[in-house]
């Protein structure tokens, strides 16, 4: 992937991270999802007083995109507020997988340092729409 585009996605994820509603965990997360047509949808985590209703940043971005008619995704950048890379949780990996296994997952630190893996590497031997046939 083009370095400029990667940086752009990370910066957009950081912008979205600022909107995180995380009064319970104090752990803001941001995501930026790149569609094959070039459109980008961002998301943040949105927590709830009923804790289990919390939604992650990645899923916010996916649901925003899908509700706009997008289903072809090229990459997603994820930023956490810690020294760790923004690895997506298992639930988000599965939700992303619904739309393919080939997307690049850009896992970034707050510093901008990042690593990239394919979704298929993060969720091998996965269950998807094809398995229902
Ligand atoms: N969180 C995300 O937004 N994405 C992930 O992949 C991991 C966890 C959020 C959920 C919760 O609001 C906070 O981080 C702490 O778990």
Short mmCIF file of C-alpha atoms in Angstrom, two decimals, residues 10-129:
data_model
loop_
_atom_site.label_atom_id
_atom_site.label_comp_id
_atom_site.label_asym_id
_atom_site.label_seq_id
_atom_site.Cartn_x
_atom_site.Cartn_y
_atom_site.Cartn_z
CA UNK A 10 -3.84 6.56 10.44
CA UNK A 11 -4.41 10.31 10.83
CA UNK A 12 -8.12 9.95 10.09
CA UNK A 13 -8.33 7.14 12.66
CA UNK A 14 -6.63 9.43 15.19
CA UNK A 15 -9.15 12.18 14.44
CA UNK A 16 -12.03 9.74 15.00
CA UNK A 17 -10.39 8.50 18.20
CA UNK A 18 -10.90 11.99 19.65
CA UNK A 19 -14.68 11.39 19.49
CA UNK A 20 -14.56 8.09 21.39
CA UNK A 21 -17.23 7.79 24.07
CA UNK A 22 -15.32 5.77 26.63
CA UNK A 23 -16.11 7.03 30.16
CA UNK A 24 -15.87 3.48 31.59
CA UNK A 25 -12.63 2.23 30.09
CA UNK A 26 -10.95 5.58 29.37
CA UNK A 27 -9.53 3.73 26.38
CA UNK A 28 -10.28 5.61 23.17
CA UNK A 29 -9.95 3.75 19.88
CA UNK A 30 -10.18 5.13 16.34
CA UNK A 31 -10.55 3.42 12.98
CA UNK A 32 -10.54 4.47 9.34
CA UNK A 33 -11.91 2.07 6.74
CA UNK A 34 -10.84 2.46 3.11
CA UNK A 35 -13.27 1.26 0.43
CA UNK A 36 -12.10 -0.03 -2.94
CA UNK A 37 -13.64 3.07 -4.58
CA UNK A 38 -11.49 5.32 -2.40
CA UNK A 39 -14.16 6.42 0.05
CA UNK A 40 -13.13 6.39 3.70
CA UNK A 41 -15.36 5.86 6.75
CA UNK A 42 -14.13 6.49 10.25
CA UNK A 43 -15.31 5.18 13.61
CA UNK A 44 -14.67 5.37 17.33
CA UNK A 45 -15.67 3.14 20.22
CA UNK A 46 -19.01 4.01 21.80
CA UNK A 47 -19.46 2.67 25.32
CA UNK A 48 -22.65 2.34 27.32
CA UNK A 49 -23.61 2.34 31.01
CA UNK A 50 -24.87 -1.15 30.24
CA UNK A 51 -21.29 -2.19 29.50
CA UNK A 52 -22.02 -5.10 27.17
CA UNK A 53 -23.63 -2.78 24.64
CA UNK A 54 -20.30 -1.15 23.85
CA UNK A 55 -19.33 -1.10 20.20
CA UNK A 56 -15.75 -1.01 18.99
CA UNK A 57 -14.31 1.63 16.67
CA UNK A 58 -13.81 -0.84 13.82
CA UNK A 59 -17.42 -1.98 13.84
CA UNK A 60 -18.66 1.61 14.00
CA UNK A 61 -16.67 2.30 10.81
CA UNK A 62 -17.91 -0.87 9.08
CA UNK A 63 -21.56 -0.20 9.94
CA UNK A 64 -21.30 3.40 8.80
CA UNK A 65 -19.84 2.25 5.48
CA UNK A 66 -22.33 -0.56 4.90
CA UNK A 67 -25.25 1.72 5.73
CA UNK A 68 -24.01 3.97 2.93
CA UNK A 69 -24.07 1.07 0.48
CA UNK A 70 -20.36 0.15 0.64
CA UNK A 71 -19.29 -3.49 0.82
CA UNK A 72 -15.86 -3.64 -0.81
CA UNK A 73 -13.09 -2.80 1.58
CA UNK A 74 -9.38 -2.45 0.87
CA UNK A 75 -7.91 -1.58 4.26
CA UNK A 76 -8.63 -0.49 7.79
CA UNK A 77 -6.38 1.52 10.10
CA UNK A 78 -6.79 1.18 13.86
CA UNK A 79 -5.26 3.39 16.54
CA UNK A 80 -5.20 2.72 20.27
CA UNK A 81 -4.23 5.10 23.04
CA UNK A 82 -1.33 3.05 24.34
CA UNK A 83 2.14 1.89 23.39
CA UNK A 84 0.62 -1.14 21.69
CA UNK A 85 -0.31 -1.58 18.06
CA UNK A 86 -4.03 -1.20 17.32
CA UNK A 87 -4.92 -4.86 16.98
CA UNK A 88 -8.61 -5.50 16.29
CA UNK A 89 -10.57 -7.64 18.77
CA UNK A 90 -11.91 -11.01 17.68
CA UNK A 91 -15.46 -9.77 17.20
CA UNK A 92 -14.29 -7.00 14.88
CA UNK A 93 -12.12 -9.41 12.89
CA UNK A 94 -15.19 -11.55 12.27
CA UNK A 95 -17.33 -8.56 11.27
CA UNK A 96 -14.65 -7.39 8.83
CA UNK A 97 -14.31 -10.91 7.46
CA UNK A 98 -17.93 -10.84 6.30
CA UNK A 99 -16.72 -8.60 3.48
CA UNK A 100 -13.59 -10.50 2.48
CA UNK A 101 -10.32 -11.87 3.82
CA UNK A 102 -7.83 -9.92 1.73
CA UNK A 103 -8.04 -6.49 3.30
CA UNK A 104 -4.98 -4.89 4.84
CA UNK A 105 -5.24 -4.25 8.56
CA UNK A 106 -3.02 -1.32 9.52
CA UNK A 107 -2.34 -1.53 13.25
CA UNK A 108 -0.95 1.76 14.47
CA UNK A 109 0.46 3.17 17.66
CA UNK A 110 -0.29 6.67 18.87
CA UNK A 111 3.19 7.63 17.64
CA UNK A 112 2.20 6.75 14.06
CA UNK A 113 4.39 3.63 14.01
CA UNK A 114 2.45 0.79 12.38
CA UNK A 115 2.45 -2.78 11.16
CA UNK A 116 0.27 -4.28 8.43
CA UNK A 117 -1.21 -7.75 8.19
CA UNK A 118 -3.85 -9.27 5.98
CA UNK A 119 -7.16 -10.02 7.66
CA UNK A 120 -6.67 -13.65 6.57
CA UNK A 121 -3.51 -13.78 8.72
CA UNK A 122 -5.31 -12.31 11.73
CA UNK A 123 -8.26 -14.66 11.32
CA UNK A 124 -7.12 -17.86 9.58
CA UNK A 125 -9.51 -20.66 8.61
CA UNK A 126 -12.37 -18.26 9.15
CA UNK A 127 -16.09 -18.70 8.83
CA UNK A 128 -17.79 -16.52 6.24
CA UNK A 129 -20.68 -16.29 3.79
#
